[in-house]
Coordinates of C-alpha atoms in Angstrom, one line a residue:
M1 CA 4.6 15.4 -5.1
K2 CA 3.2 13.1 -2.6
L3 CA 0.2 11.0 -2.4
I4 CA -2.4 10.0 0.2
A5 CA -3.9 6.5 0.2
P6 CA -6.6 6.1 2.6
S7 CA -6.9 2.5 3.9
I8 CA -10.3 0.9 3.5
L9 CA -9.1 -1.7 6.3
S10 CA -10.2 1.5 8.8
A11 CA -13.4 2.4 7.0
D12 CA -17.1 1.5 8.1
G13 CA -17.1 -2.1 6.7
G14 CA -20.9 -1.4 6.0
R15 CA -20.6 1.3 4.1
L16 CA -17.5 0.7 2.1
A17 CA -18.6 2.0 -1.3
E18 CA -19.9 5.3 0.1
E19 CA -16.4 5.9 2.2
I20 CA -14.4 5.3 -0.8
A21 CA -16.5 7.8 -2.9
S22 CA -16.4 10.2 0.2
V23 CA -12.7 10.1 0.4
E24 CA -12.5 10.4 -3.1
K25 CA -14.3 13.9 -3.0
A26 CA -12.2 14.8 0.1
G27 CA -9.2 14.7 -2.1
A28 CA -7.5 11.2 -1.8
D29 CA -5.0 10.1 -4.4
W30 CA -5.8 6.4 -4.3
I31 CA -7.5 3.8 -2.2
H32 CA -5.5 1.3 -0.6
V33 CA -7.0 -2.1 -0.1
D34 CA -5.5 -4.4 2.2
V35 CA -6.2 -8.1 1.1
M36 CA -5.4 -10.6 4.5
D37 CA -6.0 -14.4 4.6
G38 CA -5.7 -15.4 8.0
H39 CA -2.5 -17.4 7.0
F40 CA 0.5 -14.6 6.3
V41 CA -1.4 -12.5 8.6
P42 CA -3.7 -12.8 11.3
N43 CA -6.7 -11.3 10.2
I44 CA -9.4 -12.2 7.2
T45 CA -10.7 -9.0 5.0
M46 CA -11.6 -9.4 1.4
G47 CA -11.4 -11.0 -1.5
P48 CA -11.7 -10.4 -5.7
A49 CA -15.4 -10.2 -5.5
V50 CA -15.8 -7.9 -3.0
I51 CA -13.3 -5.5 -4.7
K52 CA -15.0 -5.8 -8.3
A53 CA -17.7 -5.0 -7.0
L54 CA -15.8 -1.6 -4.9
R55 CA -14.3 -1.1 -8.4
K56 CA -17.6 0.8 -9.3
A57 CA -17.5 3.5 -6.2
T58 CA -14.6 5.3 -7.9
R59 CA -12.3 6.1 -10.7
L60 CA -9.1 6.3 -8.1
P61 CA -6.5 3.7 -8.3
F62 CA -6.8 0.8 -6.5
D63 CA -3.6 0.3 -4.8
V64 CA -4.1 -3.9 -3.5
H65 CA -1.8 -5.1 -1.0
L66 CA -2.0 -9.0 -1.0
M67 CA -0.9 -10.1 2.6
I68 CA -1.4 -13.4 1.9
Q69 CA 0.2 -16.9 1.2
N70 CA 0.8 -18.0 -2.5
P71 CA -0.2 -14.7 -4.3
D72 CA 0.9 -16.3 -7.7
D73 CA -2.4 -18.1 -7.2
Y74 CA -4.6 -15.1 -7.2
I75 CA -3.1 -12.2 -9.0
E76 CA -5.1 -12.8 -12.4
A77 CA -8.2 -12.8 -10.1
F78 CA -7.5 -9.5 -8.6
A79 CA -6.2 -8.2 -11.6
E80 CA -9.7 -9.0 -13.1
A81 CA -11.4 -7.2 -10.2
G82 CA -9.8 -4.0 -11.1
A83 CA -6.9 -3.7 -9.0
D84 CA -4.3 -1.0 -10.6
W85 CA -1.3 -1.9 -8.5
I86 CA -0.5 -5.0 -7.1
T87 CA 1.9 -5.7 -4.1
V88 CA 3.1 -8.7 -2.7
H89 CA 5.2 -9.8 -0.1
V90 CA 8.7 -10.7 -0.7
E91 CA 8.2 -13.5 2.7
A92 CA 5.7 -14.6 0.7
A93 CA 6.5 -15.1 -2.7
T94 CA 8.8 -18.1 -3.4
H95 CA 9.8 -16.5 -6.7
L96 CA 9.6 -13.3 -6.8
H97 CA 10.9 -12.3 -10.3
R98 CA 8.4 -14.4 -11.9
T99 CA 5.6 -13.1 -9.7
L100 CA 6.5 -9.4 -10.5
G101 CA 6.1 -10.2 -14.0
Q102 CA 2.8 -12.2 -13.7
I103 CA 1.4 -9.1 -12.4
K104 CA 3.0 -7.1 -15.4
K105 CA 1.4 -9.7 -17.8
A106 CA -1.9 -8.9 -16.2
G107 CA -1.2 -5.2 -17.2
K108 CA -1.0 -4.1 -13.9
K109 CA 1.8 -2.2 -11.9
A110 CA 3.9 -4.2 -9.8
G111 CA 5.0 -3.9 -5.9
V112 CA 6.9 -5.5 -3.3
S113 CA 6.4 -5.2 0.3
L114 CA 8.8 -5.8 3.5
N115 CA 7.9 -6.5 6.6
P116 CA 9.4 -4.6 9.6
S117 CA 12.0 -7.2 10.2
T118 CA 12.8 -8.0 6.7
P119 CA 16.0 -6.4 5.3
L120 CA 16.3 -4.2 2.2
S121 CA 19.0 -6.6 1.0
S122 CA 15.9 -8.9 0.3
V123 CA 14.6 -6.6 -2.8
E124 CA 18.1 -5.6 -4.2
E125 CA 18.4 -7.9 -7.0
I126 CA 14.8 -7.2 -8.4
L127 CA 14.6 -3.5 -8.0
P128 CA 14.6 -2.7 -11.7
D129 CA 11.5 -4.6 -12.5
L130 CA 9.8 -2.6 -9.4
D131 CA 6.8 -0.2 -10.0
L132 CA 6.3 0.5 -6.2
L133 CA 8.3 -0.8 -2.9
L134 CA 6.2 -0.7 0.0
I135 CA 7.6 -0.5 3.4
M136 CA 5.7 -1.6 6.5
S137 CA 6.1 0.4 9.4
V138 CA 4.1 -1.8 11.4
N139 CA 3.6 -5.7 11.8
P140 CA 0.7 -6.0 9.2
G141 CA -2.4 -7.6 10.0
F142 CA -4.6 -5.0 11.8
G143 CA -5.3 -1.0 11.2
G144 CA -4.9 1.6 13.8
Q145 CA -1.3 0.3 15.0
Q146 CA 1.6 2.8 16.3
F147 CA 4.3 3.5 13.9
I148 CA 7.8 2.1 14.6
Q149 CA 10.2 4.7 15.0
S150 CA 13.0 2.8 13.4
S151 CA 11.4 2.5 10.2
L152 CA 12.2 6.1 9.3
A153 CA 16.1 5.0 8.8
K154 CA 14.7 2.1 6.6
I155 CA 12.6 4.1 4.7
R156 CA 15.6 6.8 4.5
R157 CA 17.5 3.9 3.0
A158 CA 15.2 2.6 0.9
A159 CA 14.7 6.1 -0.7
Q160 CA 18.7 6.0 -1.3
M161 CA 18.6 2.5 -3.2
L162 CA 15.7 3.5 -5.4
A163 CA 17.2 6.7 -6.7
G164 CA 19.6 5.0 -8.6
V165 CA 17.1 3.0 -10.2
P166 CA 16.5 4.0 -13.8
T167 CA 12.7 3.1 -13.6
K168 CA 12.2 5.5 -10.5
P169 CA 9.9 2.9 -8.6
L170 CA 7.7 4.9 -5.8
L171 CA 8.3 4.4 -2.4
E172 CA 5.3 3.7 -0.3
V173 CA 4.7 3.3 3.2
D174 CA 2.0 1.8 5.4
G175 CA 1.6 1.6 8.9
G176 CA 0.8 4.3 11.7
V177 CA 0.9 7.3 9.7
T178 CA -0.6 10.2 11.1
L179 CA -0.8 14.1 10.8
Q180 CA 2.1 14.2 13.8
N181 CA 4.7 11.8 12.1
I182 CA 3.7 12.1 8.0
A183 CA 6.3 15.5 7.7
A184 CA 9.0 13.0 9.0
I185 CA 7.9 10.1 6.9
A186 CA 7.6 12.3 3.7
G187 CA 10.8 13.7 4.5
A188 CA 12.5 10.5 4.4
G189 CA 11.9 9.8 0.9
A190 CA 8.0 8.4 0.9
D191 CA 6.3 9.1 -2.4
V192 CA 2.8 7.2 -1.4
L193 CA 1.3 7.8 2.3
V194 CA -1.0 5.1 3.4
A195 CA -3.5 6.5 5.9
G196 CA -6.1 4.4 7.5
A197 CA -7.3 5.3 10.8
A198 CA -5.8 9.1 10.6
V199 CA -8.4 9.9 7.8
F200 CA -11.3 7.4 8.5
Q201 CA -11.7 8.2 12.3
T202 CA -11.8 11.7 11.6
P203 CA -15.4 13.8 11.3
D204 CA -14.2 15.7 8.3
Y205 CA -12.4 13.3 5.6
A206 CA -11.3 16.6 3.1
Q207 CA -10.0 18.8 6.2
T208 CA -8.0 15.8 7.0
I209 CA -6.5 14.7 3.7
A210 CA -6.0 18.6 3.3
A211 CA -3.8 18.9 6.1
L212 CA -2.0 15.7 5.5
K213 CA -1.0 16.8 2.3
A214 CA -0.1 20.1 3.7
E215 CA 2.3 18.5 6.5
A216 CA 3.7 15.8 3.8
H217 CA 4.7 18.7 1.2
K218 CA 6.5 20.4 4.0
T219 CA 9.7 18.6 3.2

């Protein structure tokens, strides 16, 4: 089953709770929340207080993607705010095994994300500790970017790596996912498809999410 996770980075910032409720009603599976600190990536978004407030708007899982430096310092706060999945970047976590353990100790699902230029070999040793592996198919920091085509080969390799892991981590792809390329991305092995502008910049969320799911399940 392929899951669609609309990214609220592309939603109307003045109506976030309404936007989240709307995509839940429209058939979304998860809500993807991009947390940016202005240091690890060149943008600033939201912190735990905002996520705690938005948690009341939906029962869907909150897929919180920490694009921040020193993620260990904030895991407990995001867990308490209502995150269900917490993903950190391999490039930002100094002691990744410890960080994943911290997430799981907080009772949350643990994920690791890789930037486009980061090789899959950087996570080989901790694959059994993962609940999710997130492949960035754009350079993180801004919504609405175009999918990096070379990411398809990386997604395929990642899917092959995860197939041999007994815990069966999910493979997520974030960046430039559209109605035109989602079938290829899902076909490469992605389980969770993050879609921001592809959902929130359309007039009918239900129609868009249904179309994305239909394309994703063609594989």
